[in-house]
Amino acid sequence: MDLTTFLIQLLNALQYGLLLFLVASGLTLIFGIMGIINLAHGSFYMMGAYMAFALTSATGNLFVAILLGIVLSALIGFLLEWGLFSRLYKRDHLDQVLLTYGLILMFEEIRSMIVGDDVHGVRIPEMLSASVQLSETLSYPVYRLFMSAVCIVLAVLMYWLIRHTRLGMMIRAGSSNREMVQSLGINIDLIYRLVFALGVTLAAFAGMLAAPVSSVYPGMGNQVLIICFVVVVIGGVGSVWGALVAALLIGLADTFGKVIIPDFAGLTVYLLMAVVLLWRPEGIFRRI
Amino acid sequence: MSSAIKTSRGALLATLLVLSIFPLFGSDYYSELLTKIMIMAIFAMSLDLLVGFTGLVSFGHAAFFGIAAYAVVLVSPQYDPASLWLVLPAAVLAAAVAAFVIGLFVLRTKGIYFIMVTLAFAQMIYFVFHDSPLGGGSDGVFINFKPELRIGETQLLDLGNAAHFYYVVLLLLVATYVFLRILLRSPLGHALAGIKSNEHRMLSLGFPVFLYKLAGFVIAGALAGVAGFLSACQFGFVTPEILSWHQSGNVLLMVILGGIGTLNGAAIGAFAFVVLQEVFSALTKHWQFLMGTVIVLVVMLLPGGLSSLTQRVRRMLVGGGSNG
């Protein structure tokens, strides 16, 4: 591997890792704060990607599509929490596993009924379709740099939201003692609903962002879901910081695995997980 | 209490009777469907040993089912039927060994981690068979000749024969049920129940909790292997999809649907699942939507699963207080 290939792969790894973080952070928020196991998280990612496709075809502009998609997915998240998840907080984790498994089947078929089972592409907007010359031998697509930049901005925003705002303080307090926060006169139900909607929107947004690069296909959500689980397991459940580190590690393992051992590319990520678990059964970092 | 046990024993014997004479009267189609249900019932009961009786929610149980199925392919000679003496133990052993190795890793974790890690390990096995030419890659592979049982020159059993196969499956279903019943009453079974209710207490009482859990995990894996072996024999081909996470999800669904922690519940769940699947897929191409809807409704409206339904109905008729 020469230096240019290495650098390109490194950028790809970072970009993939950051995108993965965006999806996984939603998962870890929903579990870490609300204590809900959400297997349907990958479905939200798929939903986002298909929204990007359908809304771009309808409006002709990816940015408009993304804005509409964000509003729609936040609304869907809000309604799901209100109608289904809010009734399950006191129940066993198994019920949550079962509910979200049912939702996966429903989402997959709703997608199939609305847009069919074809694979689609989404055009990269004109202004981001060029490549930049990073050095004499190294040119890199602008859109991928844009994706990474957006992910980094969102990661910082999320850190700020949880650590330095009043809402973040209430969220953190609610995750450790729900009743206490409620008795202080804070509407914890509404806060949870918002956190859930935020988690759903993060996953859907990641799907929208990835659509032009990865194309849009049935089953894409499940693939992402499993990798997200690995991210959460490696990083430590409920740790946003851990999710970032783990997602970047996985980005590296996956991208370079495909170059170095192409025959078993699917395995590298899981090997990484096995090694980390032997070392630390509860992930690298714990809690928020 | 004793009358409840008596009725359930009566129901069990009646079920057994129906199952054993069904092929004499039922059509081939229904016999085959019933065979499939019985195989899934073995699979579901094996998982219930972990989920219902030990408190270990595994989301990767299809790994052992699939490994056993692939073992059938890899052990069978290409142009002759394999011997049942060889291929069944080989398949079950392969599943047990895999459960031992995977168990060493996953049993270090707990709760939500356990769910996710079992899923991730199963997915790892999926990729091994999906990406490597070992079992035909993503296309899967056919089993040209079904296994048979010979003594000398005479053929005793041919699993290619639907009737033979039906009774082999029934025999193994009964054997699994009886085995698990005995196991649950044994010291190991009591230890597993103790771990489920309070692992720390068991630890401080000096029980080697990890070893007990590992034993349970290996036994559950081996029994899933029995089901995997039978499934490979029934359909005559094996694809990576049989160890995909959907398969793990489906079997977990059967266990929860039927009501966890009872062997009968697991079997009822398997029955309900396969029948619903059959009915829905006859109705529409989008049958998974209906399946998903049923799952969501069961979770929201029927905590405790289908086997709690009879109790609820009885309570409603008697007019006692409802629980929600």
Coordinates of C-alpha atoms in Angstrom, one line a residue:
Chain A
M1 CA 0.0 0.0 0.0
D2 CA 1.6 3.3 -1.1
L3 CA 1.2 6.5 0.9
T4 CA -1.6 8.0 -1.3
T5 CA -3.8 4.8 -1.0
F6 CA -3.1 4.7 2.6
L7 CA -4.2 8.3 3.1
I8 CA -7.4 7.8 1.0
Q9 CA -8.2 4.7 3.0
L10 CA -7.6 6.6 6.2
L11 CA -10.0 9.3 5.2
N12 CA -12.6 6.7 4.2
A13 CA -12.2 5.0 7.6
L14 CA -12.7 8.3 9.4
Q15 CA -15.7 9.2 7.4
Y16 CA -17.3 5.7 7.9
G17 CA -16.5 5.8 11.6
L18 CA -18.0 9.3 12.0
L19 CA -21.2 8.2 10.2
L20 CA -21.4 5.1 12.4
F21 CA -21.0 7.3 15.4
L22 CA -23.9 9.4 14.3
V23 CA -26.2 6.3 14.2
A24 CA -24.8 4.7 17.3
S25 CA -25.0 7.8 19.3
G26 CA -28.8 7.8 18.8
L27 CA -28.9 4.2 19.9
T28 CA -26.7 4.8 23.0
L29 CA -28.8 7.9 23.9
I30 CA -32.0 5.8 23.8
F31 CA -30.6 3.0 25.8
G32 CA -28.3 4.9 28.1
I33 CA -30.8 7.5 29.1
M34 CA -34.1 5.9 28.6
G35 CA -33.1 2.3 29.3
I36 CA -34.8 1.1 26.1
I37 CA -33.4 -1.6 23.9
N38 CA -34.2 -0.4 20.4
L39 CA -33.7 -3.0 17.7
A40 CA -35.5 -0.9 15.3
H41 CA -32.8 1.7 15.3
G42 CA -31.4 0.4 12.0
S43 CA -34.9 0.8 10.5
F44 CA -34.8 4.5 11.3
Y45 CA -31.5 4.7 9.4
M46 CA -33.1 2.9 6.4
M47 CA -36.1 5.1 6.7
G48 CA -33.9 8.2 6.5
A49 CA -32.1 6.9 3.4
Y50 CA -35.4 6.1 1.6
M51 CA -36.7 9.5 2.6
A52 CA -33.7 11.1 1.1
F53 CA -34.3 9.2 -2.1
A54 CA -38.1 9.8 -2.3
L55 CA -38.0 13.5 -1.2
T56 CA -35.1 14.3 -3.5
S57 CA -37.0 12.8 -6.4
A58 CA -40.0 14.9 -5.4
T59 CA -38.3 18.2 -4.7
G60 CA -35.2 17.9 -6.8
N61 CA -33.0 19.1 -4.0
L62 CA -31.1 16.9 -1.5
F63 CA -30.9 19.7 1.1
V64 CA -34.7 20.4 1.0
A65 CA -35.2 16.6 1.2
I66 CA -33.0 16.4 4.3
L67 CA -34.8 19.3 6.0
L68 CA -38.2 17.7 5.3
G69 CA -36.8 14.3 6.4
I70 CA -35.6 15.7 9.7
V71 CA -39.0 17.1 10.5
L72 CA -40.8 13.9 9.4
S73 CA -38.5 11.6 11.4
A74 CA -38.6 13.7 14.5
L75 CA -42.4 13.5 14.3
I76 CA -42.4 9.8 13.8
G77 CA -40.0 9.4 16.7
F78 CA -42.2 11.5 18.9
L79 CA -45.4 9.6 18.0
L80 CA -43.7 6.2 18.5
E81 CA -42.6 7.1 22.0
W82 CA -46.0 8.5 22.8
G83 CA -48.0 5.6 21.4
L84 CA -45.7 2.6 22.2
F85 CA -42.5 3.0 24.0
S86 CA -43.8 5.2 26.9
R87 CA -45.9 2.2 27.9
L88 CA -42.9 -0.1 28.2
Y89 CA -40.6 1.6 30.7
K90 CA -41.6 -0.4 33.6
R91 CA -41.6 -3.7 31.7
D92 CA -38.9 -6.2 31.1
H93 CA -36.2 -5.7 28.5
L94 CA -37.6 -8.7 26.7
D95 CA -40.8 -6.9 25.9
Q96 CA -38.8 -4.1 24.3
V97 CA -36.8 -6.5 22.3
L98 CA -40.0 -8.1 21.0
L99 CA -41.7 -4.8 20.3
T100 CA -38.8 -3.4 18.3
Y101 CA -38.4 -6.6 16.5
G102 CA -42.0 -6.4 15.4
L103 CA -41.4 -2.8 14.4
I104 CA -38.5 -3.9 12.2
L105 CA -40.8 -6.2 10.2
M106 CA -43.4 -3.5 9.9
F107 CA -41.0 -0.8 8.8
E108 CA -39.4 -3.1 6.2
E109 CA -42.7 -4.0 4.7
I110 CA -44.0 -0.4 4.8
R111 CA -40.9 0.6 2.9
S112 CA -41.6 -2.2 0.4
M113 CA -45.2 -1.1 -0.1
I114 CA -44.4 2.6 -0.6
V115 CA -41.2 2.5 -2.6
G116 CA -40.8 -1.1 -3.6
D117 CA -37.7 -3.4 -3.3
D118 CA -35.4 -1.8 -5.9
V119 CA -32.0 -0.4 -5.2
H120 CA -31.8 3.3 -5.8
G121 CA -29.1 5.9 -6.0
V122 CA -29.3 9.5 -4.8
R123 CA -27.4 12.2 -6.8
I124 CA -24.8 14.2 -5.0
P125 CA -25.8 17.9 -5.2
E126 CA -24.0 19.9 -7.8
M127 CA -22.1 22.1 -5.4
L128 CA -20.6 19.1 -3.5
S129 CA -20.0 16.8 -6.4
A130 CA -16.4 17.8 -7.1
S131 CA -13.1 16.4 -5.7
V132 CA -10.5 18.4 -3.9
Q133 CA -6.8 18.1 -4.6
L134 CA -5.4 17.6 -1.1
S135 CA -1.8 17.1 -2.3
E136 CA -0.2 16.4 -5.7
T137 CA -1.3 12.8 -5.8
L138 CA -4.3 12.8 -3.4
S139 CA -7.7 14.0 -4.5
Y140 CA -10.8 13.3 -2.5
P141 CA -14.5 13.7 -3.1
V142 CA -15.9 16.9 -1.5
Y143 CA -19.1 15.2 -0.4
R144 CA -17.3 12.7 1.8
L145 CA -15.4 15.6 3.5
F146 CA -18.8 17.3 3.9
M147 CA -20.2 14.3 5.6
S148 CA -17.4 14.0 8.0
A149 CA -17.6 17.7 8.8
V150 CA -21.3 17.5 9.5
C151 CA -20.8 14.5 11.8
I152 CA -18.1 16.3 13.7
V153 CA -20.3 19.4 14.2
L154 CA -23.2 17.2 15.4
A155 CA -20.9 15.3 17.8
V156 CA -19.8 18.6 19.3
L157 CA -23.4 19.9 19.5
M158 CA -24.5 16.8 21.2
Y159 CA -21.7 17.0 23.8
W160 CA -22.7 20.6 24.4
L161 CA -26.4 19.8 24.7
I162 CA -25.8 17.1 27.2
R163 CA -23.0 18.6 29.3
H164 CA -23.7 22.3 29.2
T165 CA -27.4 23.1 28.8
R166 CA -30.2 23.1 31.2
L167 CA -32.1 20.5 29.1
G168 CA -29.0 18.3 29.1
M169 CA -28.8 18.6 32.9
M170 CA -32.4 17.5 33.2
I171 CA -31.8 14.6 30.8
R172 CA -28.9 13.4 32.8
A173 CA -30.8 13.8 36.1
G174 CA -33.7 11.9 34.6
S175 CA -31.6 9.0 33.5
S176 CA -30.3 8.5 37.1
N177 CA -33.6 9.1 38.9
R178 CA -36.8 9.7 37.1
E179 CA -39.1 10.0 40.0
M180 CA -36.9 12.6 41.7
V181 CA -36.8 14.8 38.6
Q182 CA -40.5 14.5 38.2
S183 CA -41.2 15.6 41.7
L184 CA -39.2 18.7 41.1
G185 CA -41.9 19.7 38.7
I186 CA -40.1 18.9 35.5
N187 CA -42.1 17.3 32.8
I188 CA -39.8 14.2 32.4
D189 CA -42.3 12.5 30.1
L190 CA -41.9 15.3 27.6
I191 CA -38.1 15.3 27.9
Y192 CA -38.0 11.5 27.3
R193 CA -40.2 12.0 24.3
L194 CA -37.8 14.6 22.9
V195 CA -34.8 12.4 23.6
F196 CA -36.4 9.5 21.8
A197 CA -37.3 11.8 18.9
L198 CA -33.7 13.1 18.8
G199 CA -32.3 9.5 18.7
V200 CA -34.6 8.6 15.8
T201 CA -33.7 11.7 14.0
L202 CA -30.0 11.1 14.4
A203 CA -30.3 7.7 12.9
A204 CA -32.5 8.9 10.0
F205 CA -30.3 11.9 9.4
A206 CA -27.3 9.5 9.1
G207 CA -29.3 7.5 6.6
M208 CA -30.0 10.7 4.6
L209 CA -26.4 11.8 4.6
A210 CA -25.2 8.3 3.6
A211 CA -27.7 7.8 0.8
P212 CA -25.7 9.5 -2.0
V213 CA -22.6 7.5 -1.1
S214 CA -23.9 4.0 -0.2
S215 CA -27.0 3.9 -2.4
V216 CA -30.4 3.0 -1.0
Y217 CA -31.4 -0.7 -0.7
P218 CA -33.7 -3.0 1.3
G219 CA -32.1 -4.5 4.4
M220 CA -29.6 -1.6 4.7
G221 CA -31.0 -0.9 8.2
N222 CA -30.3 -4.3 9.6
Q223 CA -26.7 -4.2 8.4
V224 CA -26.1 -0.9 10.2
L225 CA -28.0 -2.1 13.3
I226 CA -25.6 -5.0 14.0
I227 CA -22.6 -2.8 13.5
C228 CA -24.1 -0.2 15.8
F229 CA -24.5 -2.9 18.5
V230 CA -20.9 -3.7 18.1
V231 CA -20.0 0.0 18.5
V232 CA -22.1 0.2 21.7
V233 CA -20.7 -3.0 23.1
I234 CA -17.1 -1.9 22.4
G235 CA -17.6 1.7 23.6
G236 CA -19.7 0.8 26.6
V237 CA -23.4 1.1 26.9
G238 CA -24.6 4.7 27.5
S239 CA -21.2 6.3 26.8
V240 CA -21.4 8.8 24.0
W241 CA -17.7 9.3 24.2
G242 CA -17.1 5.5 24.1
A243 CA -19.4 5.3 21.0
L244 CA -17.2 7.9 19.2
V245 CA -13.9 6.0 20.0
A246 CA -15.5 2.6 19.2
A247 CA -17.0 3.9 15.9
L248 CA -13.6 5.3 14.8
L249 CA -11.9 2.0 15.7
I250 CA -14.5 0.1 13.7
G251 CA -14.1 2.4 10.8
L252 CA -10.4 1.7 10.7
A253 CA -10.8 -2.1 11.2
D254 CA -13.4 -2.4 8.6
T255 CA -11.8 -0.2 5.9
F256 CA -8.3 -1.6 6.3
G257 CA -9.7 -5.1 6.8
K258 CA -11.2 -4.9 3.3
V259 CA -7.8 -3.9 1.8
I260 CA -5.6 -6.3 3.8
I261 CA -7.8 -9.5 4.0
P262 CA -10.6 -9.0 1.4
D263 CA -11.8 -12.6 1.8
F264 CA -12.9 -12.2 5.4
A265 CA -13.7 -8.5 5.4
G266 CA -17.0 -9.1 7.2
L267 CA -15.2 -10.6 10.2
T268 CA -12.6 -8.0 11.2
V269 CA -15.1 -5.9 13.1
Y270 CA -16.3 -8.9 15.1
L271 CA -12.8 -10.0 15.9
L272 CA -12.1 -6.5 17.2
M273 CA -15.2 -6.9 19.4
A274 CA -14.1 -10.3 20.7
V275 CA -10.6 -8.9 21.6
V276 CA -12.1 -5.9 23.4
L277 CA -14.5 -8.0 25.3
L278 CA -11.8 -10.4 26.5
W279 CA -10.0 -7.3 27.8
R280 CA -13.0 -5.4 29.2
P281 CA -16.3 -7.2 29.3
E282 CA -18.3 -4.0 29.8
G283 CA -16.7 -2.0 26.9
I284 CA -13.9 0.5 26.9
F285 CA -15.8 3.3 28.6
R286 CA -18.8 3.2 30.9
R287 CA -21.7 5.6 31.3
I288 CA -22.0 9.1 29.9
Chain B
M1 CA -52.5 -27.3 42.2
S2 CA -52.4 -31.1 41.7
S3 CA -55.5 -30.9 39.5
A4 CA -53.8 -28.3 37.3
I5 CA -50.8 -30.6 37.0
K6 CA -53.2 -33.5 36.1
T7 CA -55.0 -31.5 33.4
S8 CA -51.7 -30.4 31.9
R9 CA -50.5 -34.0 31.9
G10 CA -53.7 -35.0 30.2
A11 CA -53.3 -32.3 27.6
L12 CA -49.8 -33.4 27.0
L13 CA -50.8 -37.0 26.5
A14 CA -53.6 -36.0 24.2
T15 CA -51.2 -33.9 22.2
L16 CA -48.8 -36.8 22.0
L17 CA -51.5 -39.1 20.8
V18 CA -52.7 -36.7 18.1
L19 CA -49.1 -36.1 16.9
S20 CA -48.4 -39.8 16.7
I21 CA -51.4 -40.7 14.6
F22 CA -51.6 -37.5 12.6
P23 CA -49.8 -38.8 9.5
L24 CA -52.2 -41.7 9.2
F25 CA -55.1 -39.3 8.6
G26 CA -53.7 -35.9 7.7
S27 CA -52.6 -34.9 4.2
D28 CA -48.9 -34.8 3.3
Y29 CA -49.0 -31.0 3.3
Y30 CA -50.1 -30.8 6.9
S31 CA -47.8 -33.6 8.0
E32 CA -44.9 -31.6 6.6
L33 CA -46.1 -28.5 8.2
L34 CA -46.3 -30.3 11.5
T35 CA -42.8 -31.7 11.1
K36 CA -41.6 -28.1 10.7
I37 CA -43.5 -27.0 13.8
M38 CA -42.0 -29.9 15.8
I39 CA -38.5 -29.0 14.7
M40 CA -39.1 -25.3 15.6
A41 CA -40.5 -26.5 19.0
I42 CA -37.3 -28.3 19.8
F43 CA -35.4 -25.1 18.8
A44 CA -37.6 -22.9 20.9
M45 CA -37.4 -25.2 24.0
S46 CA -33.6 -25.2 23.7
L47 CA -33.6 -21.4 23.8
D48 CA -36.1 -21.4 26.7
L49 CA -33.6 -23.2 28.8
L50 CA -31.5 -20.1 28.6
V51 CA -34.1 -17.3 28.4
G52 CA -36.9 -18.7 30.6
F53 CA -35.0 -20.9 33.1
T54 CA -31.6 -19.2 33.4
G55 CA -32.4 -15.6 32.7
L56 CA -29.9 -15.4 29.8
V57 CA -31.6 -13.6 26.9
S58 CA -29.6 -14.9 23.9
F59 CA -30.1 -13.2 20.6
G60 CA -27.7 -15.4 18.7
H61 CA -29.2 -18.9 19.2
A62 CA -29.5 -19.4 15.4
A63 CA -25.7 -19.8 15.3
F64 CA -25.9 -23.3 16.9
F65 CA -28.9 -24.3 14.7
G66 CA -27.0 -23.2 11.6
I67 CA -23.7 -24.7 12.6
A68 CA -25.3 -28.1 13.1
A69 CA -27.1 -27.8 9.7
Y70 CA -23.7 -27.0 8.0
A71 CA -22.1 -29.9 9.8
V72 CA -24.6 -32.2 8.1
V73 CA -23.5 -30.8 4.8
L74 CA -19.8 -31.1 5.6
V75 CA -20.0 -34.6 7.0
S76 CA -22.2 -36.1 4.3
P77 CA -20.5 -37.9 1.4
Q78 CA -21.4 -36.4 -1.9
Y79 CA -22.8 -39.4 -3.7
D80 CA -24.1 -41.6 -0.9
P81 CA -26.5 -41.0 2.0
A82 CA -24.7 -40.4 5.3
S83 CA -25.2 -42.7 8.2
L84 CA -27.5 -41.3 10.9
W85 CA -25.1 -42.8 13.5
L86 CA -22.4 -40.5 12.3
V87 CA -24.1 -37.4 11.1
L88 CA -26.5 -36.7 14.0
P89 CA -23.8 -36.9 16.7
A90 CA -21.4 -34.9 14.5
A91 CA -24.0 -32.1 14.0
V92 CA -24.9 -31.9 17.7
L93 CA -21.2 -32.1 18.8
A94 CA -20.3 -29.2 16.4
A95 CA -23.1 -27.1 17.9
A96 CA -22.0 -28.0 21.4
V97 CA -18.4 -27.2 20.7
A98 CA -19.4 -23.8 19.2
A99 CA -21.6 -23.1 22.2
F100 CA -18.7 -23.9 24.5
V101 CA -16.3 -21.5 22.7
I102 CA -18.8 -18.7 22.2
G103 CA -20.1 -19.2 25.8
L104 CA -16.6 -18.6 27.1
F105 CA -16.8 -15.1 25.6
V106 CA -20.4 -14.1 26.0
L107 CA -21.0 -15.4 29.5
R108 CA -18.5 -12.8 30.8
T109 CA -21.2 -10.2 30.0
K110 CA -24.6 -9.6 31.5
G111 CA -28.1 -8.2 30.6
I112 CA -28.2 -5.9 27.6
Y113 CA -24.6 -6.7 26.8
F114 CA -25.4 -10.4 26.7
I115 CA -28.2 -9.7 24.2
M116 CA -26.0 -7.7 21.9
V117 CA -22.9 -9.8 22.2
T118 CA -24.7 -13.1 21.4
L119 CA -26.2 -11.3 18.4
A120 CA -22.8 -10.1 17.3
F121 CA -21.1 -13.5 17.7
A122 CA -23.9 -15.2 15.7
Q123 CA -23.4 -12.6 13.0
M124 CA -19.7 -13.4 13.0
I125 CA -20.6 -17.1 12.3
Y126 CA -23.0 -15.9 9.6
F127 CA -20.2 -14.0 7.8
V128 CA -17.9 -17.1 8.1
F129 CA -20.3 -19.1 6.1
H130 CA -21.5 -16.3 3.9
D131 CA -18.1 -15.1 2.8
S132 CA -16.1 -18.4 2.6
P133 CA -16.6 -21.2 0.0
L134 CA -16.8 -23.7 2.9
G135 CA -20.6 -24.2 2.6
G136 CA -21.3 -22.8 -0.9
G137 CA -21.0 -19.2 0.2
S138 CA -24.1 -17.0 0.0
D139 CA -25.8 -19.4 -2.4
G140 CA -25.8 -22.2 0.2
V141 CA -25.5 -25.9 -0.7
F142 CA -27.7 -28.9 -1.4
I143 CA -27.6 -32.1 0.5
N144 CA -27.8 -34.6 -2.3
F145 CA -28.9 -37.6 -0.2
K146 CA -30.7 -37.5 3.1
P147 CA -29.1 -39.5 5.9
E148 CA -30.2 -43.1 6.6
L149 CA -29.9 -45.7 9.3
R150 CA -28.5 -49.1 8.3
I151 CA -27.6 -52.2 10.2
G152 CA -25.6 -54.4 7.9
E153 CA -27.4 -54.5 4.6
T154 CA -30.9 -53.6 5.8
Q155 CA -32.0 -50.0 5.8
L156 CA -33.9 -49.3 8.9
L157 CA -34.7 -45.6 8.4
D158 CA -34.5 -43.3 5.4
L159 CA -34.8 -39.6 6.3
G160 CA -35.7 -38.9 2.7
N161 CA -39.0 -40.8 3.4
A162 CA -41.5 -38.3 4.8
A163 CA -43.1 -40.8 7.2
H164 CA -39.8 -42.0 8.5
F165 CA -38.7 -38.5 9.0
Y166 CA -41.9 -37.4 10.7
Y167 CA -41.5 -40.1 13.4
V168 CA -37.8 -39.4 13.9
V169 CA -38.7 -35.7 14.5
L170 CA -41.5 -36.7 16.9
L171 CA -39.2 -39.1 18.8
L172 CA -36.5 -36.4 19.1
L173 CA -39.2 -33.8 20.2
V174 CA -40.4 -36.1 23.0
A175 CA -36.8 -36.9 23.9
T176 CA -35.9 -33.2 24.1
Y177 CA -38.9 -32.5 26.2
V178 CA -38.3 -35.4 28.7
F179 CA -34.6 -34.6 28.8
L180 CA -35.3 -30.9 29.7
R181 CA -37.9 -31.9 32.2
I182 CA -35.4 -34.1 34.0
L183 CA -32.6 -31.6 33.6
L184 CA -34.8 -28.8 35.2
R185 CA -35.4 -31.0 38.2
S186 CA -31.8 -32.0 38.6
P187 CA -29.3 -30.1 40.8
L188 CA -28.1 -28.3 37.7
G189 CA -31.6 -27.2 36.8
H190 CA -32.1 -25.9 40.4
A191 CA -28.8 -24.1 40.2
L192 CA -29.8 -22.4 36.9
A193 CA -33.1 -21.3 38.5
G194 CA -31.1 -19.9 41.4
I195 CA -28.9 -18.0 39.0
K196 CA -31.9 -16.6 37.3
S197 CA -33.4 -15.3 40.5
N198 CA -30.2 -14.0 42.2
E199 CA -26.8 -14.6 40.7
H200 CA -25.0 -12.8 43.5
R201 CA -26.5 -14.9 46.1
M202 CA -25.5 -18.0 44.2
L203 CA -22.0 -16.7 43.9
S204 CA -21.7 -15.9 47.6
L205 CA -23.1 -19.4 48.4
G206 CA -20.1 -20.7 46.7
F207 CA -21.6 -22.0 43.5
P208 CA -19.4 -22.0 40.4
V209 CA -21.9 -19.8 38.6
F210 CA -19.9 -19.4 35.5
L211 CA -19.5 -23.1 35.0
Y212 CA -23.2 -23.7 35.6
K213 CA -24.1 -21.0 33.0
L214 CA -21.6 -22.5 30.6
A215 CA -23.1 -25.9 31.1
G216 CA -26.6 -24.5 30.4
F217 CA -25.3 -22.7 27.4
V218 CA -23.6 -25.7 25.9
I219 CA -26.7 -27.9 26.5
A220 CA -29.0 -25.3 24.9
G221 CA -26.6 -25.0 22.0
A222 CA -26.5 -28.8 21.5
L223 CA -30.3 -29.1 21.5
A224 CA -30.5 -26.2 19.0
G225 CA -28.1 -28.4 17.0
V226 CA -30.6 -31.2 17.1
A227 CA -33.2 -28.8 15.6
G228 CA -30.7 -27.6 13.0
F229 CA -29.8 -31.1 12.0
L230 CA -33.5 -31.9 11.5
S231 CA -34.1 -28.7 9.6
A232 CA -31.2 -29.4 7.2
C233 CA -32.6 -32.9 6.6
Q234 CA -36.1 -31.6 6.0
F235 CA -35.3 -29.0 3.4
G236 CA -32.3 -30.7 1.8
F237 CA -30.3 -27.5 1.5
V238 CA -28.6 -25.1 3.8
T239 CA -28.0 -21.4 3.2
P240 CA -26.4 -18.8 5.5
E241 CA -29.9 -17.3 6.1
I242 CA -30.6 -20.1 8.6
L243 CA -28.0 -18.6 10.9
S244 CA -29.0 -15.0 10.3
W245 CA -30.2 -12.8 13.1
H246 CA -33.8 -13.1 11.7
Q247 CA -33.7 -16.7 12.7
S248 CA -32.5 -15.8 16.2
G249 CA -35.2 -13.2 16.4
N250 CA -37.9 -15.6 15.2
V251 CA -37.0 -18.3 17.8
L252 CA -36.8 -15.7 20.6
L253 CA -40.2 -14.6 19.4
M254 CA -41.6 -18.1 19.6
V255 CA -40.4 -18.4 23.2
I256 CA -41.8 -15.0 24.3
L257 CA -45.0 -15.4 22.2
G258 CA -45.7 -18.7 23.9
G259 CA -44.8 -17.4 27.4
I260 CA -41.3 -17.8 28.7
G261 CA -40.3 -20.2 31.4
T262 CA -42.6 -23.1 30.4
L263 CA -41.5 -25.8 28.0
N264 CA -45.1 -26.1 26.8
G265 CA -45.2 -22.3 26.2
A266 CA -42.1 -22.6 23.9
A267 CA -43.8 -25.3 21.9
I268 CA -47.1 -23.3 21.7
G269 CA -45.1 -20.3 20.6
A270 CA -43.5 -22.3 17.8
F271 CA -46.8 -23.6 16.7
A272 CA -48.4 -20.2 16.7
F273 CA -45.5 -18.7 14.8
V274 CA -45.3 -21.2 12.0
V275 CA -49.1 -21.3 11.6
L276 CA -49.3 -17.5 11.5
Q277 CA -46.5 -17.4 9.0
E278 CA -48.2 -19.9 6.8
V279 CA -51.6 -18.1 7.0
F280 CA -50.2 -14.6 6.4
S281 CA -48.0 -15.6 3.6
A282 CA -51.0 -17.2 1.8
L283 CA -52.8 -13.8 2.2
T284 CA -50.2 -11.4 1.0
K285 CA -46.7 -10.8 -0.3
H286 CA -46.2 -8.4 2.6
W287 CA -47.0 -11.0 5.2
Q288 CA -44.2 -9.8 7.5
F289 CA -46.2 -6.6 8.0
L290 CA -49.0 -8.7 9.5
M291 CA -46.5 -10.6 11.6
G292 CA -45.0 -7.4 12.9
T293 CA -48.4 -6.1 13.7
V294 CA -49.3 -9.2 15.7
I295 CA -46.0 -9.0 17.6
V296 CA -46.6 -5.4 18.5
L297 CA -50.1 -6.1 19.6
V298 CA -49.1 -9.1 21.7
V299 CA -46.4 -7.0 23.5
M300 CA -48.8 -4.1 24.1
L301 CA -51.9 -6.1 25.1
L302 CA -50.8 -9.5 26.3
P303 CA -47.8 -9.4 28.6
G304 CA -47.0 -13.0 29.6
G305 CA -47.6 -14.4 26.1
L306 CA -50.2 -16.7 24.6
S307 CA -50.0 -19.3 27.4
S308 CA -51.3 -16.6 29.8
L309 CA -54.3 -16.1 27.6
T310 CA -56.3 -19.1 29.0
Q311 CA -55.7 -17.8 32.5
R312 CA -56.9 -14.3 31.5
V313 CA -60.0 -15.6 29.8
R314 CA -60.8 -17.7 32.9
R315 CA -60.3 -14.7 35.1
M316 CA -62.5 -12.6 32.9
L317 CA -65.3 -15.1 33.0
V318 CA -65.1 -15.5 36.7
G319 CA -65.1 -11.7 37.0
G320 CA -61.9 -11.3 39.0
G321 CA -59.8 -8.2 38.9
S322 CA -57.9 -7.5 35.7
N323 CA -54.2 -7.0 35.6
G324 CA -52.5 -4.8 33.0

